[in-house]
Short mmCIF file of N, CA and C in Angstrom, two decimals:
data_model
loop_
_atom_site.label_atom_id
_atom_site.label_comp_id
_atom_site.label_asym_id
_atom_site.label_seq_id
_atom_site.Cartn_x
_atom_site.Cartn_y
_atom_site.Cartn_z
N UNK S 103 16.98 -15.91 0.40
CA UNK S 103 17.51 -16.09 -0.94
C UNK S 103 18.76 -15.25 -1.18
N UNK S 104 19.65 -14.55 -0.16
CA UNK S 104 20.75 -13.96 -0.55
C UNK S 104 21.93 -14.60 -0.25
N UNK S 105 21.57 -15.78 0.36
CA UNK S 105 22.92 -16.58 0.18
C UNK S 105 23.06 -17.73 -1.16
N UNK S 106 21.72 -17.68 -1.71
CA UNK S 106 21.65 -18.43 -3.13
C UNK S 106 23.38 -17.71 -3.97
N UNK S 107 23.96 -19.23 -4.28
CA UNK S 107 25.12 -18.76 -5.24
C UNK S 107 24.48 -19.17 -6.38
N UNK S 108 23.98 -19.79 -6.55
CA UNK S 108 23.13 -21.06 -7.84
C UNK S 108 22.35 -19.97 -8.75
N UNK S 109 22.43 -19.49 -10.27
CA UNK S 109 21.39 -18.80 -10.70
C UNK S 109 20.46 -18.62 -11.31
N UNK S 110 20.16 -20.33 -11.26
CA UNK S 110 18.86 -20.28 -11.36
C UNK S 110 18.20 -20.44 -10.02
N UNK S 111 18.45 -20.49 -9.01
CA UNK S 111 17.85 -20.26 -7.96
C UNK S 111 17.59 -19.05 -7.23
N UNK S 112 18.38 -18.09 -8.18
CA UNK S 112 18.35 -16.63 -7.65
C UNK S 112 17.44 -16.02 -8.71
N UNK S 113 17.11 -16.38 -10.44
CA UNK S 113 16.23 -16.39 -11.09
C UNK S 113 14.44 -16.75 -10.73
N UNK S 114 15.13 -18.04 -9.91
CA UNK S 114 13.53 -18.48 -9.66
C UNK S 114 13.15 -17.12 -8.58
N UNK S 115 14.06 -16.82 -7.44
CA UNK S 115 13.61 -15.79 -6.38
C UNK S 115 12.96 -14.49 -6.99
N UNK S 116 13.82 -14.15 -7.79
CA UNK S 116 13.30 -12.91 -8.48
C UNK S 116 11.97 -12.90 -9.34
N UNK S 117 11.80 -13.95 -10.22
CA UNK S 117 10.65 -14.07 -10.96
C UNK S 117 9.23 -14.05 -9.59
N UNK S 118 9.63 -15.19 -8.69
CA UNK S 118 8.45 -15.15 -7.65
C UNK S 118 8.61 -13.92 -6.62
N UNK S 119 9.15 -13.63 -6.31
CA UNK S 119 9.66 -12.14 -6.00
C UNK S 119 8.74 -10.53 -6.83
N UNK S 120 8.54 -11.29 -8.48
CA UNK S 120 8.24 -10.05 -8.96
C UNK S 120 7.06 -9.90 -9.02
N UNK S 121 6.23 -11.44 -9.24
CA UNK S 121 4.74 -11.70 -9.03
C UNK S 121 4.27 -11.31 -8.21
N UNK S 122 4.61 -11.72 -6.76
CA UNK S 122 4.05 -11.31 -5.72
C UNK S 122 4.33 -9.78 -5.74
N UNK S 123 5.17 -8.99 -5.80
CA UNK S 123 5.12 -7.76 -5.99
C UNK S 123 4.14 -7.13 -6.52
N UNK S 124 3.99 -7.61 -7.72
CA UNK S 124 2.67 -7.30 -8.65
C UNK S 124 1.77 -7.63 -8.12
N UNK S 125 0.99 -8.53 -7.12
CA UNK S 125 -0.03 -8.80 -6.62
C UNK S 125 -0.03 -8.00 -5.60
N UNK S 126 0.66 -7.72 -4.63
CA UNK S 126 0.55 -6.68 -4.01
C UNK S 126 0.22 -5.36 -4.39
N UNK S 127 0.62 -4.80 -4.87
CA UNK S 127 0.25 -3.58 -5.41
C UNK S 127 -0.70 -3.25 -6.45
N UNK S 128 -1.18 -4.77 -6.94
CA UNK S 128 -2.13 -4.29 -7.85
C UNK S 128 -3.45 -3.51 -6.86
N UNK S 129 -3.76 -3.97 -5.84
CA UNK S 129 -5.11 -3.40 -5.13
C UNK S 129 -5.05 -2.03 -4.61
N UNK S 130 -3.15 -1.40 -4.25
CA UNK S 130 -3.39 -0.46 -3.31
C UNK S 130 -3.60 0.91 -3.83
N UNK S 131 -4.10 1.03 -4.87
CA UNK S 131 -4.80 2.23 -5.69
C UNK S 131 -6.35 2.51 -5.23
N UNK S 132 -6.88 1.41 -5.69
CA UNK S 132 -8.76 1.20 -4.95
C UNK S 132 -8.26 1.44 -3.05
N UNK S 133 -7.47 0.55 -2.93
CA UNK S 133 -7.18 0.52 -1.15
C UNK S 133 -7.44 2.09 -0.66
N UNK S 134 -6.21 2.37 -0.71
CA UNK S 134 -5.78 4.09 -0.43
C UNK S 134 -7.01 4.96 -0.54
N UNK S 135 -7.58 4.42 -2.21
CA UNK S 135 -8.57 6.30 -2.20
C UNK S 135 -9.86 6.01 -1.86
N UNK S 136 -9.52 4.42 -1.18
CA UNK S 136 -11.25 3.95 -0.82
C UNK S 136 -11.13 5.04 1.04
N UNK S 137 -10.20 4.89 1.29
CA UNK S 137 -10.02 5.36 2.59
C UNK S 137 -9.75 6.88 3.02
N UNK S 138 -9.72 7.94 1.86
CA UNK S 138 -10.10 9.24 2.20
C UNK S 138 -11.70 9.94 1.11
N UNK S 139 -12.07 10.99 2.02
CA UNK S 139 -12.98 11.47 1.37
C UNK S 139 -12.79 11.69 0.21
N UNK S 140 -13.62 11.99 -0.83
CA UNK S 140 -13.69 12.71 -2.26
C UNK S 140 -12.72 13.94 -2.69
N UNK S 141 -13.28 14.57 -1.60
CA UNK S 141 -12.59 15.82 -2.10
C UNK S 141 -11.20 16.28 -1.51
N UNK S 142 -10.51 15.00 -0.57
CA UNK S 142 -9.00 14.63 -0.41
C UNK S 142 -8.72 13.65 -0.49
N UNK S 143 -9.22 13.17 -1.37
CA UNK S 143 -8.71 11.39 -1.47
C UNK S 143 -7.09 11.66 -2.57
N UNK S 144 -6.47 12.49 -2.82
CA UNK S 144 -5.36 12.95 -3.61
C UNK S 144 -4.29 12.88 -2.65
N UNK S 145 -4.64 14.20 -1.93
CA UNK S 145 -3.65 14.47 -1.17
C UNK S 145 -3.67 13.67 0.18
N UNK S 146 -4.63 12.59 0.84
CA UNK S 146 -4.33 11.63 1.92
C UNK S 146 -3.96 10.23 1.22
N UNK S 147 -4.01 10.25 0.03
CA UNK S 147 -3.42 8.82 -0.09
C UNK S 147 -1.67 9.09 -0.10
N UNK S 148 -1.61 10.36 -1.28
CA UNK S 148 -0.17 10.91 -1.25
C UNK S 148 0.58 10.75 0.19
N UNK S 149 0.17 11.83 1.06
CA UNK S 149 0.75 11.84 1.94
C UNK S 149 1.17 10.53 2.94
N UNK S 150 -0.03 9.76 2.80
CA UNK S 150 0.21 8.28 3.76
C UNK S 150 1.35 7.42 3.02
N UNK S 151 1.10 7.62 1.54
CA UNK S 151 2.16 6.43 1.58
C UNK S 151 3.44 7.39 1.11
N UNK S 152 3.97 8.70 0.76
CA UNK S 152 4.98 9.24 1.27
C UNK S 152 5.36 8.94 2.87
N UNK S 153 4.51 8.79 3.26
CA UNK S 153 4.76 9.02 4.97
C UNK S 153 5.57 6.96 5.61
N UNK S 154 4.44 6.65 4.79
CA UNK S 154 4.78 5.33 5.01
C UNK S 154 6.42 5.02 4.56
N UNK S 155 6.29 5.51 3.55
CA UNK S 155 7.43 5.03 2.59
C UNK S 155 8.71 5.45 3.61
N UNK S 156 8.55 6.69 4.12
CA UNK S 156 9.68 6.88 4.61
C UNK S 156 9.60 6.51 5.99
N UNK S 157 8.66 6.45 6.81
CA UNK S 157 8.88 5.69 7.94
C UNK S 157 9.27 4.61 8.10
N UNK S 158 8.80 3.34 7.41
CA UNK S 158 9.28 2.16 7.33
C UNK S 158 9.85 1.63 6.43
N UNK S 159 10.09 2.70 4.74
CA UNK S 159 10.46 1.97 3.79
C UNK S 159 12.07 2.19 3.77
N UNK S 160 12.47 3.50 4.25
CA UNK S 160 13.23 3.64 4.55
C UNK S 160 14.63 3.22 5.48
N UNK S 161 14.12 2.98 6.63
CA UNK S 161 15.39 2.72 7.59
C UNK S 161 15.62 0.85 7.46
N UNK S 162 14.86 0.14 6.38
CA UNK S 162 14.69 -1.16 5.90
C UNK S 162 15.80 -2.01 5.62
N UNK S 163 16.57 -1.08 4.17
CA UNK S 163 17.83 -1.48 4.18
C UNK S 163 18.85 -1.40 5.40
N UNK S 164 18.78 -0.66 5.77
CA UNK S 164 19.88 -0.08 7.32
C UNK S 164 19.89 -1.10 7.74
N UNK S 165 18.44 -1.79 8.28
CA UNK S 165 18.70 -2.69 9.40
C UNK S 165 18.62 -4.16 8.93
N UNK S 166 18.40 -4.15 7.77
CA UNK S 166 19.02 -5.86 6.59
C UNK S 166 20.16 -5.76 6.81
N UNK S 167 20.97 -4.38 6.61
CA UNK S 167 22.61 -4.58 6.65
C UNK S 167 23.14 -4.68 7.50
N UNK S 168 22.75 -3.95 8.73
CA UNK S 168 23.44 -3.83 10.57
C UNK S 168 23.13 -5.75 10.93
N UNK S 169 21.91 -5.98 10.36
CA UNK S 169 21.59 -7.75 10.62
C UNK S 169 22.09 -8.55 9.83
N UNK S 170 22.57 -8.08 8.80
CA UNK S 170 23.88 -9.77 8.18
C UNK S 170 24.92 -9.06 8.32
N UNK S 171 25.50 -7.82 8.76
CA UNK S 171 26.58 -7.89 9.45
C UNK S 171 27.12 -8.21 10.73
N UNK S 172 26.29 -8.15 11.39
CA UNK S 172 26.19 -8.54 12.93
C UNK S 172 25.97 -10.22 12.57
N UNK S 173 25.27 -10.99 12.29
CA UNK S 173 25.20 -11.90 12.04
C UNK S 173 25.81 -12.79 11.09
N UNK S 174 26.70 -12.29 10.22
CA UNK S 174 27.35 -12.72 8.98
C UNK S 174 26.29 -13.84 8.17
N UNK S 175 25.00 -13.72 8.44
CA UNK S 175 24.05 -14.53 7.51
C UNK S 175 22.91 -13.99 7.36
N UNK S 176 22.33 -13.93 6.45
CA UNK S 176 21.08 -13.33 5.98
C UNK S 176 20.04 -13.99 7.05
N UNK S 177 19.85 -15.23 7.68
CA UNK S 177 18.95 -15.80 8.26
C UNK S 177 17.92 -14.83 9.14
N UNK S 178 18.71 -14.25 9.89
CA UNK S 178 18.39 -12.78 10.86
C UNK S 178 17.45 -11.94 10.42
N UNK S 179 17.30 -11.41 8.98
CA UNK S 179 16.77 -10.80 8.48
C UNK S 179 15.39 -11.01 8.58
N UNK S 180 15.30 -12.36 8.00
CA UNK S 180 13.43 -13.24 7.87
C UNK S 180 12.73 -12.75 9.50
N UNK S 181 12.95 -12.97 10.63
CA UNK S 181 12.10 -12.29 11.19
C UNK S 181 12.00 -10.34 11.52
N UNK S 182 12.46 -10.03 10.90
CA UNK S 182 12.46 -8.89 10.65
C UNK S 182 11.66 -8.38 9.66
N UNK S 183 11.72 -9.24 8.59
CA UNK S 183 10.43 -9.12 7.14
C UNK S 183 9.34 -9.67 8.05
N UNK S 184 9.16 -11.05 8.84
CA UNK S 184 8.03 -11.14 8.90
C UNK S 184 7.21 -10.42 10.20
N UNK S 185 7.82 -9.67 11.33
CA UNK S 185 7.45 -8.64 11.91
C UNK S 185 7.03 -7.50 10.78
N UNK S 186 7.82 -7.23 10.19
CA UNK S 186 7.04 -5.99 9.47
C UNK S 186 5.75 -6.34 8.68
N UNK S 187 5.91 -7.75 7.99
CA UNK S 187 4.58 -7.90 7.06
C UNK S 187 3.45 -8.23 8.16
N UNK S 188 3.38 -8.60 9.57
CA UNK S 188 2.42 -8.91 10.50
C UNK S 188 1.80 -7.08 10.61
N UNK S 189 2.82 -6.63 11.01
CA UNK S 189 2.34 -4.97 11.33
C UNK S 189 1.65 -4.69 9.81
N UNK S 190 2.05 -4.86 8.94
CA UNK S 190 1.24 -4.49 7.11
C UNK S 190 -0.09 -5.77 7.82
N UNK S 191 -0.34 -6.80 8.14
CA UNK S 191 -1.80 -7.21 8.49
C UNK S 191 -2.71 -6.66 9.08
N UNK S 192 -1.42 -6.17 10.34
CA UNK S 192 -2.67 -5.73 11.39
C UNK S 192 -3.26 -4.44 11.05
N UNK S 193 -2.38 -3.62 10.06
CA UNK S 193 -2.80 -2.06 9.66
C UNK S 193 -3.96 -2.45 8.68
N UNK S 194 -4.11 -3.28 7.64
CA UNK S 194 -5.38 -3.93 6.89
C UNK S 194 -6.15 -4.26 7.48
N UNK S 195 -6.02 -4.58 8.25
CA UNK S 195 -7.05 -5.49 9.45
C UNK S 195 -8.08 -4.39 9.95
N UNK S 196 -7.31 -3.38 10.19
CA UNK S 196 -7.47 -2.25 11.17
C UNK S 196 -8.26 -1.12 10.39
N UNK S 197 -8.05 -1.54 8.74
CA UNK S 197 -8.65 -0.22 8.13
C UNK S 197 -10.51 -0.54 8.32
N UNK S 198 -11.14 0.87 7.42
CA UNK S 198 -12.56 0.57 7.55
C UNK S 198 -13.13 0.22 6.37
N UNK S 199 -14.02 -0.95 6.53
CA UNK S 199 -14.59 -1.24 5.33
C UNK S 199 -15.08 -0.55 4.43
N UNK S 200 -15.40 -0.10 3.48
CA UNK S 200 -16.22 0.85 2.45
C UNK S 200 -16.77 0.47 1.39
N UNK S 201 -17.26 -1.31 1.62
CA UNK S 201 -17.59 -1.63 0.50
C UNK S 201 -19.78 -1.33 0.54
N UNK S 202 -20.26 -0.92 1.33
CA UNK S 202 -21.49 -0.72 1.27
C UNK S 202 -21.51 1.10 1.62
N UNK S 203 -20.21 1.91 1.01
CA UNK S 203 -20.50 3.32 1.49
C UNK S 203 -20.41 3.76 0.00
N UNK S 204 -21.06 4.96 0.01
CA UNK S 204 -21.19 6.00 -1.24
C UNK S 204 -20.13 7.01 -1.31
N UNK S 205 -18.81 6.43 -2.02
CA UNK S 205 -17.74 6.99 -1.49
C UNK S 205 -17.78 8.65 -2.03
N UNK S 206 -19.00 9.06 -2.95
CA UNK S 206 -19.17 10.35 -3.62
C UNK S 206 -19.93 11.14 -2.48
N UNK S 207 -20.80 10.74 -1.75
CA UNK S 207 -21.56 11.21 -0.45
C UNK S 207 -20.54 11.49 0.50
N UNK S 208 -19.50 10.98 1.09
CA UNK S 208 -18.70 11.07 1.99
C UNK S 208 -17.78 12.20 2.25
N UNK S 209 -18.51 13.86 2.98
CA UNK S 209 -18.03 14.47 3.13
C UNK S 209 -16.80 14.37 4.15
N UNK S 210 -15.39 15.43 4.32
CA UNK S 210 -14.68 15.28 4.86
C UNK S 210 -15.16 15.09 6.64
N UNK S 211 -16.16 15.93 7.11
CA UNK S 211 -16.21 15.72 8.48
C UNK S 211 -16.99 14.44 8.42
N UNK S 212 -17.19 13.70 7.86
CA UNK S 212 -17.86 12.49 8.05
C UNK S 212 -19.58 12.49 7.81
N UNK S 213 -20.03 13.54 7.29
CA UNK S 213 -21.16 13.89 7.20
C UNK S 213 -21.76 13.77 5.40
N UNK S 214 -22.87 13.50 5.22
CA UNK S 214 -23.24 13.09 3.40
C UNK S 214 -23.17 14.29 3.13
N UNK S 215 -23.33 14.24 2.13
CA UNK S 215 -23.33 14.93 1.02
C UNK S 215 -25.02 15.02 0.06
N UNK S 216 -25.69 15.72 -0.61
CA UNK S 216 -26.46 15.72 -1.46
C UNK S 216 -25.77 14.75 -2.63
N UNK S 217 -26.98 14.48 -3.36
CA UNK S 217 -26.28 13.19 -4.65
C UNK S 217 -26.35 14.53 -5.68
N UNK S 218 -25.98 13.89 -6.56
CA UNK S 218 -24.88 14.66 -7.20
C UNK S 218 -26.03 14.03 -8.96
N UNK S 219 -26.06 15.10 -9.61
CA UNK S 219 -26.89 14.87 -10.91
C UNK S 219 -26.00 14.34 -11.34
N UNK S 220 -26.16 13.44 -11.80
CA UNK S 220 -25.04 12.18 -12.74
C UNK S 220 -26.01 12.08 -14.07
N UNK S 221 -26.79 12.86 -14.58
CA UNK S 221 -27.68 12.61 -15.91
C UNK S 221 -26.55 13.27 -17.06
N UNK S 222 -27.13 12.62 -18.21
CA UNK S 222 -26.25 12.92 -19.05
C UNK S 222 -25.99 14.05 -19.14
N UNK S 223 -27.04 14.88 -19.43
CA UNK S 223 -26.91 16.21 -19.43
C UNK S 223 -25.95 16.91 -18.40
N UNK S 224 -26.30 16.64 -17.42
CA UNK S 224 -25.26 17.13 -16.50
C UNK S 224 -23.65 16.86 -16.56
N UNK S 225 -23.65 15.97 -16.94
CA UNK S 225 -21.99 15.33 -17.17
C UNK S 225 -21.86 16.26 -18.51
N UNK S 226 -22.43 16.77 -19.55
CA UNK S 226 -21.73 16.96 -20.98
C UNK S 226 -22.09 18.84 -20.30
N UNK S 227 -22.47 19.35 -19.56
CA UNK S 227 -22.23 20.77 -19.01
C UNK S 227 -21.22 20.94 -18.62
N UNK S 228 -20.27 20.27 -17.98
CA UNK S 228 -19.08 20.28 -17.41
C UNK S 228 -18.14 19.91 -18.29
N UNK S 229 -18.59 19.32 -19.63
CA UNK S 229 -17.19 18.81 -20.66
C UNK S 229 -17.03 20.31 -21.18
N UNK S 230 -15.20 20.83 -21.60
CA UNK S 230 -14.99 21.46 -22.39
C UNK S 230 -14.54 21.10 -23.79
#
């Protein structure tokens, strides 16, 4: 869509462009802190997608631009998005399920935890 001159055709890109954006990211909040323990699920989601961000989010533009300049057409680019979104599958693919784990049990070495008094009383001891 960057050789679109037409603007409503560069309208339509962006609107479907922004959806899917939004669908993407609506999950990767649950995603992320489903995948570190409790008591670092802060600082490993932080760090992964800082880490991410700059490993791959980064050098992104560089190589959109080195590829429609070398190529004088955007065409070049598309397998370059769709190598990267295959590697974003296979890393989903690759994570671990946690939909039958007690993500409050899940100490850092991988070991449970005691359950945790969740009675009312106990929750209004801890309110200030």
């Amino acid at each position: 869509m960057v050789d679109v001159v037409c603007f409503a055709g560069l309208l339509l890109a962006v609107t479907v462009g922004l959806v899917l954006h939004g669908a993407m990211y609506a999950p990767q909040a649950a995603f992320f802190s489903e995948m570190f323990a409790t008591r670092m699920r802060y600082s490993g989601a932080s760090i992964g997608a800082q880490f991410a961000s700059v490993a791959a989010g980064a050098p992104a533009p560089l190589i959109a631009t080195a590829l429609l300049a070398d190529h004088g057409s955007s065409t070049p680019i598309a397998p370059y998005v769709i190598a990267a979104s295959l590697l974003t599958v296979v890393a989903v693919a690759m994570a671990k399920e946690t939909r039958h784990r007690d993500l409050a049990d899940v100490a850092p070495s991988g070991g449970t935890r005691g359950k945790a008094d969740t009675s009312p009383a106990a929750r209004d001891a801890h309110t200030v």
